[in-house]
Short mmCIF file of C-alpha atoms and ligand atoms in Angstrom, two decimals:
data_model
loop_
_atom_site.label_atom_id
_atom_site.label_comp_id
_atom_site.label_asym_id
_atom_site.label_seq_id
_atom_site.Cartn_x
_atom_site.Cartn_y
_atom_site.Cartn_z
CA UNK O 57 139.57 133.69 127.13
CA UNK O 58 139.40 130.49 124.77
CA UNK O 59 137.43 131.36 122.46
CA UNK O 60 133.41 129.86 122.41
CA UNK O 61 133.16 125.65 120.57
CA UNK O 62 131.35 127.24 117.33
CA UNK O 63 129.48 124.28 114.86
CA UNK O 64 130.41 123.72 111.30
CA UNK O 65 129.76 126.01 109.16
CA UNK O 66 127.59 124.13 106.55
CA UNK O 67 124.88 123.63 110.48
CA UNK O 68 124.74 127.62 110.27
CA UNK O 69 121.11 127.28 107.49
CA UNK O 70 120.59 123.37 109.27
CA UNK O 71 117.26 123.14 111.67
CA UNK O 72 116.56 120.22 112.89
CA UNK O 73 113.03 118.92 112.03
CA UNK O 74 109.65 120.68 113.21
CA UNK O 75 108.06 117.03 112.70
CA UNK O 76 110.57 115.54 115.39
CA UNK O 77 109.33 118.88 117.34
CA UNK O 78 105.46 118.18 117.21
CA UNK O 79 106.68 113.73 118.85
CA UNK O 80 108.46 115.27 122.11
CA UNK O 81 105.74 117.00 122.55
CA UNK O 82 103.48 114.33 121.50
CA UNK O 83 105.97 111.82 123.95
CA UNK O 84 105.77 114.70 127.04
CA UNK O 85 101.99 115.13 127.49
CA UNK O 86 101.63 111.08 126.97
CA UNK O 87 103.81 110.78 130.09
CA UNK O 88 101.49 113.38 132.04
CA UNK O 89 98.72 110.82 131.80
CA UNK O 90 97.17 112.52 128.84
CA UNK O 91 95.88 110.90 126.10
CA UNK O 92 96.06 112.48 123.04
CA UNK O 93 95.43 110.68 119.52
CA UNK O 94 98.61 110.97 117.35
CA UNK O 95 98.34 112.48 113.70
CA UNK O 96 101.21 113.87 114.06
CA UNK O 97 103.80 110.13 112.83
CA UNK O 98 104.59 109.83 109.38
CA UNK O 99 104.63 106.06 110.06
CA UNK O 100 102.76 103.61 109.12
CA UNK O 101 99.92 102.42 111.95
CA UNK O 102 99.96 98.79 111.94
CA UNK O 103 102.26 96.84 111.88
CA UNK O 104 105.47 94.84 110.16
CA UNK O 105 103.87 92.52 107.77
CA UNK O 106 104.00 89.04 109.67
CA UNK O 107 105.91 86.43 107.22
CA UNK O 108 109.47 89.65 106.80
CA UNK O 109 109.53 89.32 111.14
CA UNK O 110 109.62 85.55 110.95
CA UNK O 111 111.89 86.14 107.97
CA UNK O 112 113.91 88.15 110.37
CA UNK O 113 114.07 86.35 112.93
CA UNK O 114 115.57 83.45 110.47
CA UNK O 115 118.73 85.51 109.14
CA UNK O 116 119.40 85.61 113.20
CA UNK O 117 119.39 82.51 112.94
CA UNK O 118 121.08 81.56 110.05
CA UNK O 119 124.08 84.02 111.49
CA UNK O 120 123.14 86.64 109.11
CA UNK O 121 124.28 89.24 111.90
CA UNK O 122 128.12 89.92 109.75
CA UNK O 123 129.00 93.07 107.39
CA UNK O 124 127.39 93.02 103.99
CA UNK O 125 128.59 94.62 100.55
CA UNK O 126 128.20 97.75 100.56
CA UNK O 127 125.38 97.93 98.01
CA UNK O 128 123.53 95.53 100.10
CA UNK O 129 123.06 91.38 99.63
CA UNK O 130 122.85 90.14 96.05
CA UNK O 131 119.28 88.88 95.67
CA UNK O 132 118.00 91.55 97.85
CA UNK O 133 119.62 93.50 94.99
CA UNK O 134 117.90 91.72 92.62
CA UNK O 135 114.88 91.98 94.63
CA UNK O 136 114.80 95.93 93.93
CA UNK O 137 115.98 95.65 90.53
CA UNK O 138 113.27 92.89 89.67
CA UNK O 139 110.35 95.90 91.19
CA UNK O 140 111.30 98.10 89.30
CA UNK O 141 111.07 96.40 86.12
CA UNK O 142 107.89 94.73 86.44
CA UNK O 143 106.56 97.75 88.24
CA UNK O 144 107.36 100.24 85.64
CA UNK O 145 109.76 98.02 82.85
CA UNK O 146 112.55 99.81 82.97
CA UNK O 147 115.35 97.69 82.70
CA UNK O 148 118.08 97.90 85.43
CA UNK O 149 119.53 94.77 86.74
CA UNK O 150 121.59 95.07 90.49
CA UNK O 151 123.76 96.59 89.40
CA UNK O 152 121.70 99.97 89.23
CA UNK O 153 120.91 98.96 93.25
CA UNK O 154 122.29 100.37 96.44
CA UNK O 155 120.51 99.46 99.05
CA UNK O 156 120.77 102.28 102.23
CA UNK O 157 119.49 102.49 105.59
CA UNK O 158 115.88 103.68 104.78
CA UNK O 159 115.35 106.20 101.60
CA UNK O 160 116.20 109.81 103.86
CA UNK O 161 120.49 107.67 103.61
CA UNK O 162 119.53 106.92 99.86
CA UNK O 163 118.86 111.21 98.82
CA UNK O 164 121.19 112.01 101.16
CA UNK O 165 124.21 109.56 99.20
CA UNK O 166 122.53 111.16 96.47
CA UNK O 167 122.47 114.84 97.39
CA UNK O 168 126.42 113.77 98.76
CA UNK O 169 127.48 112.57 95.92
CA UNK O 170 125.60 115.06 93.21
CA UNK O 171 125.89 118.08 94.00
CA UNK O 172 128.51 120.79 96.22
CA UNK O 173 129.47 124.09 96.90
CA UNK O 174 127.94 126.55 93.86
CA UNK O 175 125.23 124.47 92.56
CA UNK O 176 121.78 124.84 92.89
CA UNK O 177 119.24 122.52 94.12
CA UNK O 178 115.75 123.11 92.84
CA UNK O 179 112.72 121.15 94.57
CA UNK O 180 108.89 121.84 94.95
CA UNK O 181 107.18 123.13 97.81
CA UNK O 182 105.15 122.68 100.48
CA UNK O 183 107.53 120.15 101.09
CA UNK O 184 108.82 117.09 103.15
CA UNK O 185 112.15 119.35 105.05
CA UNK O 186 114.67 116.97 104.92
CA UNK O 187 114.99 117.59 100.80
CA UNK O 188 115.93 120.84 101.34
CA UNK O 189 118.26 120.70 104.63
CA UNK O 190 120.21 117.87 102.86
CA UNK O 191 121.01 119.41 99.49
CA UNK O 192 122.48 122.16 101.77
CA UNK O 193 124.69 119.40 104.16
CA UNK O 194 125.96 118.46 101.33
CA UNK O 195 126.93 122.11 100.06
CA UNK O 196 124.49 123.48 97.42
CA UNK O 197 121.67 125.82 98.20
CA UNK O 198 117.94 124.49 97.68
CA UNK O 199 115.37 126.18 95.14
CA UNK O 200 111.77 126.16 95.94
CA UNK O 201 109.73 125.71 93.85
CA UNK O 202 106.16 127.05 95.03
CA UNK O 203 102.12 124.14 94.41
CA UNK O 204 99.64 126.50 94.85
CA UNK O 205 96.61 124.38 96.61
CA UNK O 206 94.69 125.43 94.23
CA UNK O 207 95.76 123.53 92.09
CA UNK O 208 95.49 119.99 94.30
CA UNK O 209 99.84 120.61 94.44
CA UNK O 210 100.33 120.02 90.54
CA UNK O 211 104.32 120.28 89.73
CA UNK O 212 103.88 121.93 87.03
CA UNK O 213 106.95 121.41 84.50
CA UNK O 214 107.18 125.09 83.47
CA UNK O 215 107.11 126.16 87.08
CA UNK O 216 110.79 124.10 87.27
CA UNK O 217 112.43 124.75 83.88
CA UNK O 218 112.17 129.12 84.93
CA UNK O 219 113.29 128.43 88.27
CA UNK O 220 117.30 126.71 86.23
CA UNK O 221 119.93 129.29 85.87
CA UNK O 222 123.31 128.29 85.00
CA UNK O 223 124.21 127.07 88.53
CA UNK O 224 121.66 124.55 88.52
CA UNK O 225 122.75 120.67 88.83
CA UNK O 226 119.79 118.98 90.42
CA UNK O 227 115.58 119.09 90.50
CA UNK O 228 113.99 116.74 93.21
CA UNK O 229 111.04 115.17 92.75
CA UNK O 230 108.52 114.15 95.57
CA UNK O 231 104.94 111.89 94.10
CA UNK O 232 103.15 110.68 95.61
CA UNK O 233 104.46 114.40 98.13
CA UNK O 234 104.78 114.45 101.54
CA UNK O 235 103.08 117.21 103.41
CA UNK O 236 100.81 116.82 100.00
CA UNK O 237 99.44 113.95 99.64
CA UNK O 238 98.89 115.10 95.50
CA UNK O 239 101.07 113.41 92.59
CA UNK O 240 103.38 114.40 89.69
CA UNK O 241 101.51 114.30 85.93
CA UNK O 242 103.27 112.16 83.73
CA UNK O 243 102.64 114.79 80.39
CA UNK O 244 104.43 118.07 83.52
CA UNK O 245 106.80 114.75 83.87
CA UNK O 246 108.08 114.56 80.63
CA UNK O 247 108.05 117.93 79.86
CA UNK O 248 110.04 118.62 82.74
CA UNK O 249 112.05 115.62 80.93
CA UNK O 250 112.48 117.20 77.23
CA UNK O 251 114.08 120.58 79.07
CA UNK O 252 116.78 119.04 80.95
CA UNK O 253 117.10 116.62 78.46
CA UNK O 254 121.26 116.67 77.97
CA UNK O 255 121.47 118.84 79.69
CA UNK O 256 124.32 119.26 83.12
CA UNK O 257 120.90 118.51 86.20
CA UNK O 258 120.38 116.11 87.45
CA UNK O 259 116.76 114.32 88.11
CA UNK O 260 116.08 112.70 91.86
CA UNK O 261 113.10 111.20 92.37
CA UNK O 262 111.98 110.28 95.96
CA UNK O 263 109.52 107.31 94.86
CA UNK O 264 108.97 106.34 99.25
CA UNK O 265 105.08 106.66 99.20
CA UNK O 266 104.98 104.43 95.20
CA UNK O 267 102.90 101.81 96.30
CA UNK O 268 100.14 104.56 98.19
CA UNK O 269 98.31 105.09 95.48
CA UNK O 270 94.32 104.81 96.03
CA UNK O 271 93.08 106.45 92.26
CA UNK O 272 93.23 105.17 88.64
CA UNK O 273 96.18 107.65 87.67
CA UNK O 274 99.12 106.93 85.62
CA UNK O 275 102.42 106.99 87.91
CA UNK O 276 104.88 105.49 85.57
CA UNK O 277 107.03 108.87 85.89
CA UNK O 278 110.38 106.15 86.29
CA UNK O 279 108.75 104.41 82.47
CA UNK O 280 108.72 108.83 81.26
CA UNK O 281 112.20 109.63 83.39
CA UNK O 282 114.16 106.25 81.21
CA UNK O 283 112.46 107.04 77.61
CA UNK O 284 113.65 110.33 78.49
CA UNK O 285 117.08 111.23 80.42
CA UNK O 286 118.43 107.67 81.28
CA UNK O 287 121.55 109.31 81.47
CA UNK O 288 120.72 111.51 83.90
CA UNK O 289 118.48 110.30 85.93
CA UNK O 290 118.00 108.71 90.02
CA UNK O 291 115.46 107.00 91.87
CA UNK O 292 115.60 107.48 95.53
CA UNK O 293 112.47 103.58 97.43
CA UNK O 294 111.92 102.59 100.48
CA UNK O 295 110.65 99.64 102.31
CA UNK O 296 109.02 102.26 105.02
CA UNK O 297 105.27 102.92 103.71
CA UNK O 298 104.82 100.30 101.79
CA UNK O 299 105.73 97.49 104.28
CA UNK O 300 105.63 99.23 107.29
CA UNK O 301 108.99 99.29 107.83
CA UNK O 302 109.89 101.98 108.69
CA UNK O 303 112.35 101.21 111.37
CA UNK O 304 113.86 98.30 110.19
CA UNK O 305 116.03 101.53 107.95
CA UNK O 306 115.63 99.36 104.88
CA UNK O 307 115.50 103.22 101.73
CA UNK O 308 117.99 101.80 98.26
CA UNK O 309 119.25 104.28 94.93
CA UNK O 310 118.71 103.25 91.60
CA UNK O 311 120.99 105.19 89.29
CA UNK O 312 122.66 104.43 86.31
CA UNK O 313 126.40 102.64 87.59
CA UNK O 314 129.08 104.96 87.75
CA UNK O 315 126.37 106.94 90.18
CA UNK O 316 125.72 104.41 92.30
CA UNK O 317 129.47 103.47 93.16
CA UNK O 318 129.39 107.24 93.49
CA UNK O 319 126.61 107.27 96.18
CA UNK O 320 128.41 103.11 97.81
CA UNK O 321 131.64 105.25 97.55
CA UNK O 322 130.13 108.08 100.59
CA UNK O 323 128.05 104.82 101.70
CA UNK O 324 131.17 102.85 102.19
CA UNK O 325 132.38 106.29 104.78
CA UNK O 326 129.25 106.25 106.43
CA UNK O 327 127.25 103.46 107.22
CA UNK O 328 129.17 100.94 104.95
CA UNK O 329 125.51 99.27 105.09
CA UNK O 330 121.96 99.01 105.84
CA UNK O 331 122.03 95.97 108.63
CA UNK O 332 122.10 92.77 107.65
CA UNK O 333 119.30 91.37 108.94
CA UNK O 334 116.94 94.62 107.98
CA UNK O 335 117.90 93.36 103.95
CA UNK O 336 117.30 89.91 104.74
CA UNK O 337 114.14 91.32 105.83
CA UNK O 338 112.98 93.59 102.83
CA UNK O 339 114.06 90.56 101.01
CA UNK O 340 110.77 88.78 102.33
CA UNK O 341 108.73 92.11 101.67
CA UNK O 342 109.54 92.46 98.31
CA UNK O 343 109.56 88.59 96.96
CA UNK O 344 106.89 87.24 99.17
CA UNK O 345 103.23 87.77 98.65
CA UNK O 346 101.79 91.97 98.21
CA UNK O 347 98.17 90.94 99.38
CA UNK O 348 99.49 93.43 102.94
CA UNK O 349 100.73 95.97 100.84
CA UNK O 350 97.10 95.32 99.06
CA UNK O 351 95.40 95.20 102.91
CA UNK O 352 96.51 98.55 103.93
CA UNK O 353 96.28 99.82 100.79
CA UNK O 354 92.74 100.10 101.10
CA UNK O 355 92.54 100.45 104.77
CA UNK O 356 93.79 104.03 103.86
CA UNK O 357 91.98 104.61 100.58
CA UNK O 358 88.75 104.22 103.10
CA UNK O 359 90.34 107.03 106.05
CA UNK O 360 91.70 109.62 103.54
CA UNK O 361 87.82 108.87 101.65
CA UNK O 362 85.87 109.15 105.24
CA UNK O 363 87.83 112.46 106.67
CA UNK O 364 87.90 114.15 103.30
CA UNK O 365 84.68 114.39 103.73
CA UNK O 366 84.46 115.03 106.97
CA UNK O 367 87.07 117.87 106.44
CA UNK O 368 85.01 119.68 103.24
CA UNK O 369 82.06 119.64 104.95
CA UNK O 370 82.88 121.57 107.15
CA UNK O 371 83.41 125.28 104.66
CA UNK O 372 86.20 126.33 107.53
CA UNK O 373 88.51 124.26 106.57
CA UNK O 374 89.69 124.32 102.08
CA UNK O 375 91.11 120.44 101.10
CA UNK O 376 91.91 119.01 97.93
CA UNK O 377 91.59 115.77 97.72
CA UNK O 378 95.38 113.76 98.26
CA UNK O 379 95.71 110.83 95.41
CA UNK O 380 99.16 109.15 97.33
CA UNK O 381 101.21 109.00 100.51
CA UNK O 382 98.71 108.89 103.61
CA UNK O 383 97.77 112.83 104.51
CA UNK O 384 95.73 115.33 104.12
CA UNK O 385 97.29 118.91 103.95
CA UNK O 386 93.93 121.53 104.65
CA UNK O 387 94.66 124.78 104.07
CA UNK O 388 93.10 126.27 107.53
CA UNK O 389 94.25 130.10 106.70
CA UNK O 390 89.91 131.14 107.67
CA UNK O 391 91.00 129.88 111.03
CA UNK O 392 93.53 132.40 112.44
CA UNK O 393 92.25 136.19 113.08
CA UNK O 394 94.77 138.48 115.69
CA UNK O 395 93.02 137.39 118.73
CA UNK O 396 94.57 134.32 118.56
CA UNK O 397 95.17 130.88 117.25
CA UNK O 398 97.94 133.87 114.61
CA UNK O 399 100.34 131.07 113.17
CA UNK O 400 98.64 127.11 111.94
CA UNK O 401 101.51 126.50 114.25
CA UNK O 402 98.89 127.91 117.16
CA UNK O 403 97.16 126.69 116.09
CA UNK O 404 98.38 122.46 116.07
CA UNK O 405 99.83 123.91 119.81
CA UNK O 406 96.18 124.31 120.90
CA UNK O 407 94.93 121.82 119.50
CA UNK O 408 97.55 119.28 120.50
CA UNK O 409 97.43 121.49 124.83
CA UNK O 410 93.68 121.65 124.04
CA UNK O 411 92.21 118.99 121.61
CA UNK O 412 94.60 116.26 121.80
CA UNK O 413 95.04 115.12 119.35
CA UNK O 414 98.87 115.90 117.92
CA UNK O 415 98.85 117.17 113.90
CA UNK O 416 101.63 119.08 112.29
CA UNK O 417 101.85 122.26 110.86
CA UNK O 418 102.06 124.04 107.60
CA UNK O 419 105.25 126.07 109.06
CA UNK O 420 107.22 122.77 108.56
CA UNK O 421 106.49 122.26 105.36
CA UNK O 422 107.39 126.03 104.00
CA UNK O 423 103.05 125.88 103.95
CA UNK O 424 102.28 128.87 106.42
CA UNK O 425 97.71 127.87 107.61
CA UNK O 426 98.31 124.80 106.11
CA UNK O 427 98.35 121.46 108.93
CA UNK O 428 99.08 117.45 107.95
CA UNK O 429 97.21 115.55 109.42
CA UNK O 430 98.17 111.73 109.42
CA UNK O 431 95.55 109.23 108.93
CA UNK O 432 97.87 106.38 109.57
CA UNK O 433 95.66 105.79 112.40
CA UNK O 434 92.89 103.94 112.98
CA UNK O 435 89.05 104.90 111.86
CA UNK O 436 88.08 104.53 115.74
CA UNK O 437 91.33 106.54 116.44
CA UNK O 438 90.24 108.73 113.39
CA UNK O 439 86.46 110.26 113.56
CA UNK O 440 87.07 110.12 117.83
CA UNK O 441 90.65 113.34 116.47
CA UNK O 442 87.11 115.13 114.04
CA UNK O 443 84.76 115.10 116.84
CA UNK O 444 87.61 116.10 119.39
CA UNK O 445 89.28 119.09 116.39
CA UNK O 446 85.44 120.10 115.82
CA UNK O 447 84.14 121.00 120.21
CA UNK O 448 87.44 122.39 120.32
CA UNK O 449 86.93 124.61 117.03
CA UNK O 450 83.42 125.47 118.45
C1 PLP D 18 109.04 112.86 101.55
C2 PLP D 18 109.23 111.06 102.01
N1 PLP D 18 111.27 110.73 101.17
C3 PLP D 18 111.79 109.77 101.79
C4 PLP D 18 111.17 109.80 103.31
C5 PLP D 18 112.23 109.48 103.89
O1 PLP D 18 111.95 107.50 104.74
P1 PLP D 18 113.18 106.31 105.14
O2 PLP D 18 114.10 106.99 105.14
O3 PLP D 18 111.90 105.73 107.32
O4 PLP D 18 112.48 105.54 104.36
C6 PLP D 18 110.52 110.24 103.82
C7 PLP D 18 109.90 109.55 105.90
O5 PLP D 18 109.04 110.57 105.89
C8 PLP D 18 109.43 111.30 103.65
O6 PLP D 18 108.31 111.04 103.81
#
């Protein structure tokens, strides 16, 4: 008998996304005609702004439908550099920028370019699962540092510094964070940067939700890193969340030019470059009017405040107020018991099947006992979802 065919060993430690599994379950129920309110989604419910769509149509009409330069078209790289210069006051040029097919590919290129066998890379949990899986795919070991709900999921410099070993090659931070909505404090990042300055440790900052901040809290994390560890810093951004462009697949890397070139080398052997039409759409998004971003942000803020208010009034849920992104991440352990639902996964399943509300269980983010609810849904839907959850729980 021949040996059964097997997968590559690198897949031994990689698991499929649980957030995708929620999506599949929702789709299956909808096909049966069940009316589901989806608070599981990790994407804006707003349409892509009209002027962005128009730029893509114009790009097609103008024949921008062929290969582009690997790191992206020159005006888009300049627009991205201008965004970081203007917003954070950091020095950068198109040579620092690589346009990618989404922030996810940006982070993946960075992991492949910087990490390998025998390396340790620290990140914080609860966190977005792809960060850990990408570290594993690059052959390195992920070291998870836990943040605490009682501390508002604050990423503490000390906890990260304590996790450093001689094998540490990188630290991946995400602020505003998915699933917690928490932001890292400038003072903590500053202490962390001082602790790693001059060491062979990369600081990678996932800023995909950078424009979705709801309070006045300072958040110039790129500025902090640029002033302390410019040669060790890599930023990753995205058009997905700020401009409601998830399906277009456009993100970017901002890194010292030699690192940007290495990330481009990785990308040149996989996708080559982000879609030409998408690049023109993203250029319109970054250089066009920003009122669409302000309007979406204001609406998310209203929804956050409403949802946090309702959840806080129910003492079976424990919640910290998120400062950014579009998720709330309450502790639901008071609703779990040996008689059932026993886990937050069981609870999420029960809410889906019995209350017809889709949420994502904390297990998907390495945080059993929590639920992630997205407020990238209309106020009306949020209202109805909360009413259904309350009816189910009573
Ligand atoms: C924390 C975080 N980083 C990066 C991404 C990547 O998004 P995209 O690839 O659409 O830019 C996501 C998407 O959900 C995310 O939640």
